[in-house]
Each structure stands twice: as structure tokens, then as C-alpha cells.
Coordinates of N, CA and C in Angstrom, one line a residue:
X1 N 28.0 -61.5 -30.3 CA 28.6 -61.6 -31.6 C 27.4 -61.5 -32.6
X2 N 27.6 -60.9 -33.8 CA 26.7 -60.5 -35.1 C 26.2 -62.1 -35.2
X3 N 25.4 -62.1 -35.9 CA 25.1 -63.5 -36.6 C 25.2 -63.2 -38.4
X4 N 25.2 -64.4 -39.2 CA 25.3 -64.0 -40.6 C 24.1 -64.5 -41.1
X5 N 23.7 -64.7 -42.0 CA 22.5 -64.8 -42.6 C 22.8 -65.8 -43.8
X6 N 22.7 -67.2 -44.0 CA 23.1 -67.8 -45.1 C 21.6 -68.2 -45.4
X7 N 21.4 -67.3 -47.0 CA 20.3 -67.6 -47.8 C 20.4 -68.1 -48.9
X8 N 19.6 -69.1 -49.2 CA 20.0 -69.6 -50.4 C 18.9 -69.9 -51.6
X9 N 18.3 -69.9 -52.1 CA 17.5 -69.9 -53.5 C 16.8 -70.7 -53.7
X10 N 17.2 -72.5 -53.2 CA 16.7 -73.4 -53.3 C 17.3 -74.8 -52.8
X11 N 16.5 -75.0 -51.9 CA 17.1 -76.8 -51.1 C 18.0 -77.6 -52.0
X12 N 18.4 -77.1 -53.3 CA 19.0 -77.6 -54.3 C 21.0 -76.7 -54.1
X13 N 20.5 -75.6 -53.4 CA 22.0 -74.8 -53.1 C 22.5 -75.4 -52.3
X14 N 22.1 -76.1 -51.0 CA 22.1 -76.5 -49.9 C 23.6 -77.3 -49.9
X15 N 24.0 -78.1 -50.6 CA 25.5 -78.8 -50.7 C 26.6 -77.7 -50.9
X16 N 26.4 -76.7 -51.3 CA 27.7 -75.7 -51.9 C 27.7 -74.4 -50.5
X17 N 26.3 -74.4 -49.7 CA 25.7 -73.8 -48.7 C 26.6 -74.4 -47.8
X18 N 26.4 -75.9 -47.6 CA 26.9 -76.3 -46.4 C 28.7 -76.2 -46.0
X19 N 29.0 -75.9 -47.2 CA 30.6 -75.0 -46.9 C 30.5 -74.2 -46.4
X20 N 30.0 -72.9 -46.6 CA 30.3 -72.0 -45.1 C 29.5 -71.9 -44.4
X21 N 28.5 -73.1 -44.1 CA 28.3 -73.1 -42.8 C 29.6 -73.6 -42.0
X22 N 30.1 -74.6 -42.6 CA 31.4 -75.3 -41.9 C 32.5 -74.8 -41.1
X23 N 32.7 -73.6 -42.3 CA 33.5 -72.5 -41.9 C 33.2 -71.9 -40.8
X24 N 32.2 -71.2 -41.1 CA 31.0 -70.0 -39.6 C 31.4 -70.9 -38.6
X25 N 31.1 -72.5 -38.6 CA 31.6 -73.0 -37.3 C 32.8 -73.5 -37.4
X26 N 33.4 -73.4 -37.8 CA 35.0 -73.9 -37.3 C 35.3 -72.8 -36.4
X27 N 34.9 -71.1 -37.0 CA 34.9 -69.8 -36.3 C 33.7 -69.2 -34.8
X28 N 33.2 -70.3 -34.8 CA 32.3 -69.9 -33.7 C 31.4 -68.5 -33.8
X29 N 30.9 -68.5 -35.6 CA 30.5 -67.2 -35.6 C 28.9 -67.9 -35.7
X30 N 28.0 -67.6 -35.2 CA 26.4 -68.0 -35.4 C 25.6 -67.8 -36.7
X31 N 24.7 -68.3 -37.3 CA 24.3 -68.0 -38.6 C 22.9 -68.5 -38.5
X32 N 22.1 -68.6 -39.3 CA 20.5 -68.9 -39.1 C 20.7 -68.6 -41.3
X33 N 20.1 -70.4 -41.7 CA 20.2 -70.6 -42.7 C 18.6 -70.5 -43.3
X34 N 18.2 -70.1 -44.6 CA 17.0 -70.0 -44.8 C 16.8 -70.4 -46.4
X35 N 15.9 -70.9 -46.9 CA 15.7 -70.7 -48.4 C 14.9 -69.6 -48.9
X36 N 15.0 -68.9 -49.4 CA 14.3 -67.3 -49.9 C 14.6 -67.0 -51.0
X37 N 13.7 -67.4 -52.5 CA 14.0 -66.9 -53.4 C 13.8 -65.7 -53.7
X38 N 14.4 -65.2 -54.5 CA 13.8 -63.6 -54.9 C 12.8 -63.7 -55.9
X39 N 12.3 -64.8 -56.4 CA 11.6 -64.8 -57.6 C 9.9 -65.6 -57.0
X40 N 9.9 -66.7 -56.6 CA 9.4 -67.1 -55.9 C 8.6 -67.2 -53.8
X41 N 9.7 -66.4 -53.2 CA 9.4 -65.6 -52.1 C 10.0 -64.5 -51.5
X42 N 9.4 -63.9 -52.8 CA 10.2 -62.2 -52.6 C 9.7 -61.3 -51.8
X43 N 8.6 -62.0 -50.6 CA 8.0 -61.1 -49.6 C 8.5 -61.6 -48.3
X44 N 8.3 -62.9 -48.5 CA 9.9 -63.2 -47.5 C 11.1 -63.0 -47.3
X45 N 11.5 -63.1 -48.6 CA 13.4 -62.3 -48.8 C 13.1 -61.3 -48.5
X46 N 12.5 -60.4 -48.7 CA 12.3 -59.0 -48.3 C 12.4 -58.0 -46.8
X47 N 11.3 -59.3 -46.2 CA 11.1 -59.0 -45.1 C 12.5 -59.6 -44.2
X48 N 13.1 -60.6 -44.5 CA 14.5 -60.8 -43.8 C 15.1 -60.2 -43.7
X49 N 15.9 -59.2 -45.4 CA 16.8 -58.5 -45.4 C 16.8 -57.2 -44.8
X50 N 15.1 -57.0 -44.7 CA 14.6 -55.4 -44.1 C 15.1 -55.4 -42.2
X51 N 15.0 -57.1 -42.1 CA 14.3 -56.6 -40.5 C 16.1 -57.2 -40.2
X52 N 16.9 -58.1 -40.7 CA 18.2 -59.0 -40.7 C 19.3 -57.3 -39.5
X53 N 19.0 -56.7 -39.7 CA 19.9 -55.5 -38.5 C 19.4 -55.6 -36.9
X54 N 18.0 -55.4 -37.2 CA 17.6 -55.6 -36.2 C 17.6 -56.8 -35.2
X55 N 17.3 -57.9 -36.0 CA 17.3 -59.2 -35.4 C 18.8 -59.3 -35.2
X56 N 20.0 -59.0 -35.4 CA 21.5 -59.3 -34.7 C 22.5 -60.0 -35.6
X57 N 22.2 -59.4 -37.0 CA 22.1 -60.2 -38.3 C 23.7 -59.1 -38.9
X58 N 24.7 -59.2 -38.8 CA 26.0 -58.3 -39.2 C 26.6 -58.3 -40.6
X59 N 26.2 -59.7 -41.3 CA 26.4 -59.7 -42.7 C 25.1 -60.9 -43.2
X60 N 24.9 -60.5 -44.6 CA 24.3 -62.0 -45.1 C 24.8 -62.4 -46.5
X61 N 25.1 -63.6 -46.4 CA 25.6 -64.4 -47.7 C 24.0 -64.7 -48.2
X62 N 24.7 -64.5 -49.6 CA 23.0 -65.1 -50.8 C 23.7 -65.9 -51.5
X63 N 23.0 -67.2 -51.6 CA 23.6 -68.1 -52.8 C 22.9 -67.8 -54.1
X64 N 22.9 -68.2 -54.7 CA 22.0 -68.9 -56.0 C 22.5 -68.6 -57.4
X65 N 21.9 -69.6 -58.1 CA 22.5 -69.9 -59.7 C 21.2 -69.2 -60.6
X66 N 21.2 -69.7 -61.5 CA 21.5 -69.2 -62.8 C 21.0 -68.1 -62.8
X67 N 19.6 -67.8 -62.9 CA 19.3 -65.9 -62.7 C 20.1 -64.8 -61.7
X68 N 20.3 -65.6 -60.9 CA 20.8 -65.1 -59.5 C 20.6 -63.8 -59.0
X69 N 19.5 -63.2 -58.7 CA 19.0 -62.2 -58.7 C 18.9 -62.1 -56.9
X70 N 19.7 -63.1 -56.1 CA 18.7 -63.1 -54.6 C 19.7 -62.1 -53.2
X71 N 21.3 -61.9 -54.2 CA 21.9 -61.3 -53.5 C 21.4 -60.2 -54.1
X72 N 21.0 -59.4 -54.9 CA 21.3 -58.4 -55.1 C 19.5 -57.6 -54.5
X73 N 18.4 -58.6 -54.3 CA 17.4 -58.4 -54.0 C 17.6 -58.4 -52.5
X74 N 18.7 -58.7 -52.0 CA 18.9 -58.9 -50.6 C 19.7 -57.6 -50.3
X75 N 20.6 -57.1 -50.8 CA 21.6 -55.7 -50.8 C 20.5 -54.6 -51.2
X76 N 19.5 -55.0 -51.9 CA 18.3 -53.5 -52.3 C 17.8 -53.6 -50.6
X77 N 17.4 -54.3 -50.3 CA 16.6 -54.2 -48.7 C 17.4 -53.9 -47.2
X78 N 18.5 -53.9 -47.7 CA 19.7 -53.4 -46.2 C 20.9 -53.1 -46.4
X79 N 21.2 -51.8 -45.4 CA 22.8 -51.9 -45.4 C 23.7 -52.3 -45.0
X80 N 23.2 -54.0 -44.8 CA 24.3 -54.4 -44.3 C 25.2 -55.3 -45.4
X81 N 26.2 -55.5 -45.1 CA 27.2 -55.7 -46.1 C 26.8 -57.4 -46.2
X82 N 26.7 -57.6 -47.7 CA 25.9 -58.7 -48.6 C 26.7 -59.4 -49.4
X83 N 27.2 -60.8 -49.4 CA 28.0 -61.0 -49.9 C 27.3 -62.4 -51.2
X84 N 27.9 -62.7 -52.0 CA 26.9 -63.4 -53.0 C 27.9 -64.5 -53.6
X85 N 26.9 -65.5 -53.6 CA 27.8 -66.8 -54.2 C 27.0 -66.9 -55.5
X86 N 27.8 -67.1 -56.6 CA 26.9 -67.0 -57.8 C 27.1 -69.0 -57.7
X87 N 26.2 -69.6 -58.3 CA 26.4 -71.5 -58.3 C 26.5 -71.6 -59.4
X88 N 27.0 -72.4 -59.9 CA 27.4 -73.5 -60.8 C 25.8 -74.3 -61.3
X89 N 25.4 -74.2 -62.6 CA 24.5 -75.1 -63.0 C 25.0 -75.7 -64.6
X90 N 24.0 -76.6 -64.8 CA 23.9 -77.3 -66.0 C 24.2 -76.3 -67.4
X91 N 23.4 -75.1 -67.0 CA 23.9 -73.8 -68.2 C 24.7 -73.3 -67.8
X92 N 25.5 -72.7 -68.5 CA 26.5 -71.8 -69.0 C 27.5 -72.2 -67.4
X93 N 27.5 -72.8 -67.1 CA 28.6 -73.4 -65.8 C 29.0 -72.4 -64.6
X94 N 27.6 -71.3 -64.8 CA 27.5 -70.7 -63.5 C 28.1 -69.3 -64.1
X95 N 28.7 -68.9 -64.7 CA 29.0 -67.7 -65.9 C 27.4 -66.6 -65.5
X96 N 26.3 -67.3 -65.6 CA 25.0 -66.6 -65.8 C 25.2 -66.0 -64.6
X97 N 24.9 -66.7 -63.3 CA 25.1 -66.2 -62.2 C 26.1 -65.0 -61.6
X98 N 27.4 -65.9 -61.8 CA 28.4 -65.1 -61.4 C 28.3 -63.5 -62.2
X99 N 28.0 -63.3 -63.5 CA 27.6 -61.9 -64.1 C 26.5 -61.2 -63.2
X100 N 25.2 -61.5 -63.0 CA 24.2 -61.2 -62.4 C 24.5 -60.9 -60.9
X101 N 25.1 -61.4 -60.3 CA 25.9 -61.4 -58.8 C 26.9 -60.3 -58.5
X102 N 27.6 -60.2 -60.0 CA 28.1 -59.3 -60.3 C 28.4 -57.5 -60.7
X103 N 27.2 -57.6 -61.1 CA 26.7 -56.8 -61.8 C 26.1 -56.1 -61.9
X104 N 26.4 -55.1 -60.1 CA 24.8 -54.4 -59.9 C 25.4 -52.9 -59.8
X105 N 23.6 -52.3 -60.0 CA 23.9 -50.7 -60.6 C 24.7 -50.1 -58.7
X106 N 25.1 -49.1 -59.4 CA 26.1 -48.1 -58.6 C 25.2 -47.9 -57.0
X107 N 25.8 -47.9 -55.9 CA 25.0 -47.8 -55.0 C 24.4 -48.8 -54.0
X108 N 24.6 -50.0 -54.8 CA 23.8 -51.3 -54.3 C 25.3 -52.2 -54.5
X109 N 25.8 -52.2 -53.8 CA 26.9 -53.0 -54.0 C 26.7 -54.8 -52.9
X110 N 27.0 -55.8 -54.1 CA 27.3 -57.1 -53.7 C 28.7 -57.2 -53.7
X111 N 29.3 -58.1 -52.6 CA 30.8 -58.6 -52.9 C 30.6 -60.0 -53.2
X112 N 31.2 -60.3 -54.3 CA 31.0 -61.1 -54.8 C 32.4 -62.2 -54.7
X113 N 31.8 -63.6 -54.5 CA 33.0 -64.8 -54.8 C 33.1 -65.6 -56.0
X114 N 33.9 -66.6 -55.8 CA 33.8 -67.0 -57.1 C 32.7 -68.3 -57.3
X115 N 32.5 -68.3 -58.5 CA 31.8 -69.8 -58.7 C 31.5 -71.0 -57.8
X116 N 30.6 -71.3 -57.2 CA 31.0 -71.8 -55.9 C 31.4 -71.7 -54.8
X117 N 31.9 -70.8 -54.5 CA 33.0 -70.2 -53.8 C 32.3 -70.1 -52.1
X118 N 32.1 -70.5 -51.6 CA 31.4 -70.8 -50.3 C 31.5 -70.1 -49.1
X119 N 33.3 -71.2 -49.2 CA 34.2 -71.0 -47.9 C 34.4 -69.5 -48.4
X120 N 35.3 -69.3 -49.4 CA 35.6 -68.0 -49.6 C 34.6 -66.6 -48.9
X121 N 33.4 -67.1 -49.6 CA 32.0 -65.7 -48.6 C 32.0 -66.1 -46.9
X122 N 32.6 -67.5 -47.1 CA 32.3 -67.3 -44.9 C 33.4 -66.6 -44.7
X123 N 34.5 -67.1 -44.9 CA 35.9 -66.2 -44.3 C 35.6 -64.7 -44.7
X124 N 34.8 -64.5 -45.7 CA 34.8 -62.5 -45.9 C 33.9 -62.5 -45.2
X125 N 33.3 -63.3 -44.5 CA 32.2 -62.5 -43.8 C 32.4 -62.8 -42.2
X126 N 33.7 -63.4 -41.8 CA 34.2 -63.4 -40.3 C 35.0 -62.1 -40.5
X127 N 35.7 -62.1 -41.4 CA 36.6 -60.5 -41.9 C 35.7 -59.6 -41.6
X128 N 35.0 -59.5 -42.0 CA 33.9 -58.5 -41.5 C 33.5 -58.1 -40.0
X129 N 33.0 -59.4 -39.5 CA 32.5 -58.8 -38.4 C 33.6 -59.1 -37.3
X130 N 35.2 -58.8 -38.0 CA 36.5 -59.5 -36.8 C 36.3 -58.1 -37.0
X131 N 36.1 -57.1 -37.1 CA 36.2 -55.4 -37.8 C 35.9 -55.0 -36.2
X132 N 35.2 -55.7 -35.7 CA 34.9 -54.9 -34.2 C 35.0 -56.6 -32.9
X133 N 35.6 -57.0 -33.5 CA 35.4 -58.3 -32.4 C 36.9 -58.8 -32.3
X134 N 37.9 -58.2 -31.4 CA 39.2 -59.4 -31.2 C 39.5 -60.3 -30.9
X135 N 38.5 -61.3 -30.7 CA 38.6 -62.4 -30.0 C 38.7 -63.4 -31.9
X136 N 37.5 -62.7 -32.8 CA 37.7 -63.2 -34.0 C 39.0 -62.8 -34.7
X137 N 39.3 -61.9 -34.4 CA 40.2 -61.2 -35.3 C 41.3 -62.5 -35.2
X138 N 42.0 -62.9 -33.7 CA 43.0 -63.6 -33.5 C 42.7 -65.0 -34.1
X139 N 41.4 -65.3 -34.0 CA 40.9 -66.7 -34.6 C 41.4 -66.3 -36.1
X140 N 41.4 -65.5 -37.1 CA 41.4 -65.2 -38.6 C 43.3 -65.2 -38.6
X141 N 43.6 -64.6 -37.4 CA 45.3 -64.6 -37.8 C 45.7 -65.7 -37.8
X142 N 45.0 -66.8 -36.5 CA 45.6 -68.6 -36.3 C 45.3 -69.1 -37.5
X143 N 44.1 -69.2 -38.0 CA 44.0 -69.3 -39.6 C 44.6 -69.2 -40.7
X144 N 45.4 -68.5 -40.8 CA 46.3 -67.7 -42.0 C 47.4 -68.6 -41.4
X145 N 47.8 -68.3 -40.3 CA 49.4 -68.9 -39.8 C 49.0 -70.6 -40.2
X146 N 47.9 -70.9 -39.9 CA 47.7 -72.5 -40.3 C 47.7 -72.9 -41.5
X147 N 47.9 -71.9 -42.6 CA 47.4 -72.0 -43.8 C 49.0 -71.7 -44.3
X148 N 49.5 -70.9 -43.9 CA 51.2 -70.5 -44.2 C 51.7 -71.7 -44.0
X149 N 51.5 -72.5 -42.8 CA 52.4 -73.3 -42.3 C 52.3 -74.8 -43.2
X150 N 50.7 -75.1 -43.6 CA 50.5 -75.8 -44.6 C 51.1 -75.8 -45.8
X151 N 51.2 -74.4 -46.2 CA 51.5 -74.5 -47.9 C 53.0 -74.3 -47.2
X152 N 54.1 -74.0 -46.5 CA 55.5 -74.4 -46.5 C 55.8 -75.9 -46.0
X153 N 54.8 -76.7 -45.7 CA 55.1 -78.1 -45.7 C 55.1 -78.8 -47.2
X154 N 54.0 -78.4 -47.3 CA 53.8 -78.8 -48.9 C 55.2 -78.7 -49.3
X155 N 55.8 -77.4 -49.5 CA 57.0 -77.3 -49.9 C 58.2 -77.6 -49.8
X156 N 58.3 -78.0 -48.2 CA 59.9 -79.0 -47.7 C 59.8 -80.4 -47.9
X157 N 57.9 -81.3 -48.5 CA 57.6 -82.5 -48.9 C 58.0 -82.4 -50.1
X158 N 58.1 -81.5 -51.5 CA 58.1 -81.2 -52.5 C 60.1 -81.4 -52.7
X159 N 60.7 -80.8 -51.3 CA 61.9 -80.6 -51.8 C 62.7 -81.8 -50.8
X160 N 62.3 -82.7 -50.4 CA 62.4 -84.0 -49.8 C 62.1 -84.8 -51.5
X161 N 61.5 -84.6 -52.2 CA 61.3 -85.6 -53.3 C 62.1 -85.3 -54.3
X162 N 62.1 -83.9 -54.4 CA 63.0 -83.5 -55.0 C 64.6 -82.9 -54.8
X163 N 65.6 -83.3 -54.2 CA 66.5 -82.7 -53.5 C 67.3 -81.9 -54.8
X164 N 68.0 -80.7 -54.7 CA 68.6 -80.5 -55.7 C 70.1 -80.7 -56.2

């Protein structure tokens, strides 16, 4: 199985990071987590994203806030599909990020989540590599059915309180 790549900006991402790691393992997908800024170790980031196919690497998540420049320094260096968590900081409530994560020229494409959004980049990035693996794929359908069956409990709890 692929491995993913969860990069993050700074030992400071690491709590918003450790959601999809959680995920990756609830799914039994492997990952290898790193800090690599694009501003600060951009010959490291570099060299990850260059060599991340070779080493057995199928998607990589980039975290980071406010400039957030590290997914999209990470999608210039490979084609493999790059997914980007813009974070939440003290300024503009992560707005900076989420644009910048957002926001790249034609050709270099990030998929982007939302504000924090963690779990959301791990499950797109089991989606991804379930694209050639059915053993995941079936793990992603028990998922959904767990998650249906959730929100219609919610619902027969809702109409137990409220009978009509």
C-alpha cells in the first residue's frame, strides 16, 4: 500500500496534524510525518516532494497557517496528488492560509480543505489511494455506512423526544 506523507510547517501544527494521523490509522493506511517549512527548510521540503514517488509516497498532505506556502511548494516538486490544510492562527482566523492554499496558478493544483480540516485531507487521501486498492475501498464504504447509520440514530433519538 502507498504511504502519505503528512507535512507540516511547524511542531506548532502538530495538534490539528494529529487528526489525520488518527484517521490514516483507523484505515490502516501508513504515513511518515515530517516538519518542512517551505520558508525555513525549503531544501528539505524539496527534496521530499522530489524523491516522495519513489520512496512509496501516493499522496502528501501539507499543513500550515498563515503564509501557507508549503502545500503549494510541495505540488511545484511532484505529481503526486497534494492535498493542503490551510490552519487557523491568531491572524485573520486562518482566512490567510486557506486563500494561499487556495490559490494556485493553473497547472499546479492543491486540493484543498477547510480550516483545520484534518480528518477531512486524511479521508481524501484514503479516497485516493482506495482508486487502486479494494481492500480500502470496502474499509471507505463501512465508513460511510457507519456514518449513515449514526446520523439516522441521531434522528429516531430526536424523534423519541419529540414524538409527533
Amino acid at each position: 500500500m502507498k504511504k502519505v506523507g503528512l507535512i507540516m510547517g511547524s511542531n506548532s501544527d502538530l495538534p490539528t496534524v494529529q487528526k489525520a494521523a488518527e484517521v490514516l490509522d483507523s484505515f490502516g493506511v501508513p504515513y511518515e510525518m515530517h516538519i518542512y517549512s517551505a520558508h525555513r527548510t525549503p531544501v528539505q521540503a524539496r527534496d521530499f516532494c522530489t524523491s516522495a514517488r519513489d520512496r512509496g509516497f501516493g499522496v502528501i498532505i501539507a499543513a500550515a497557517g498563515m503564509a501557507a506556502h508549503l502545500a503549494g511548494a510541495m505540488a511545484a516538486g511532484t505529481t503526486l496528488p497534494v492535498i493542503g490544510i490551510p490552519l487557523s492562527s491568531a491572524h485573520l482566523d486562518g482566512m490567510d492560509a486557506l486563500l494561499s492554499t487556495v490559490q494556485m496558478p493553473s497547472g499546479i493544483p492543491v486540493a484543498t480543505v477547510a480550516i483545520d480540516g484534518a480528518k477531512n485531507a486524511a479521508i481524501l487521501a484514503v479516497e485516493i489511494l482506495a482508486l487502486g486498492d479494494e481492500e480500502l475501498t470496502e474499509k471507505l464504504e463501512a465508513f460511510r455506512a457507519k456514518g449513515t447509520e449514526e446520523a439516522l440514530e441521531k434522528d429516531r433519538a430526536l424523534s423519541r423526544s419529540y414524538p409527533l
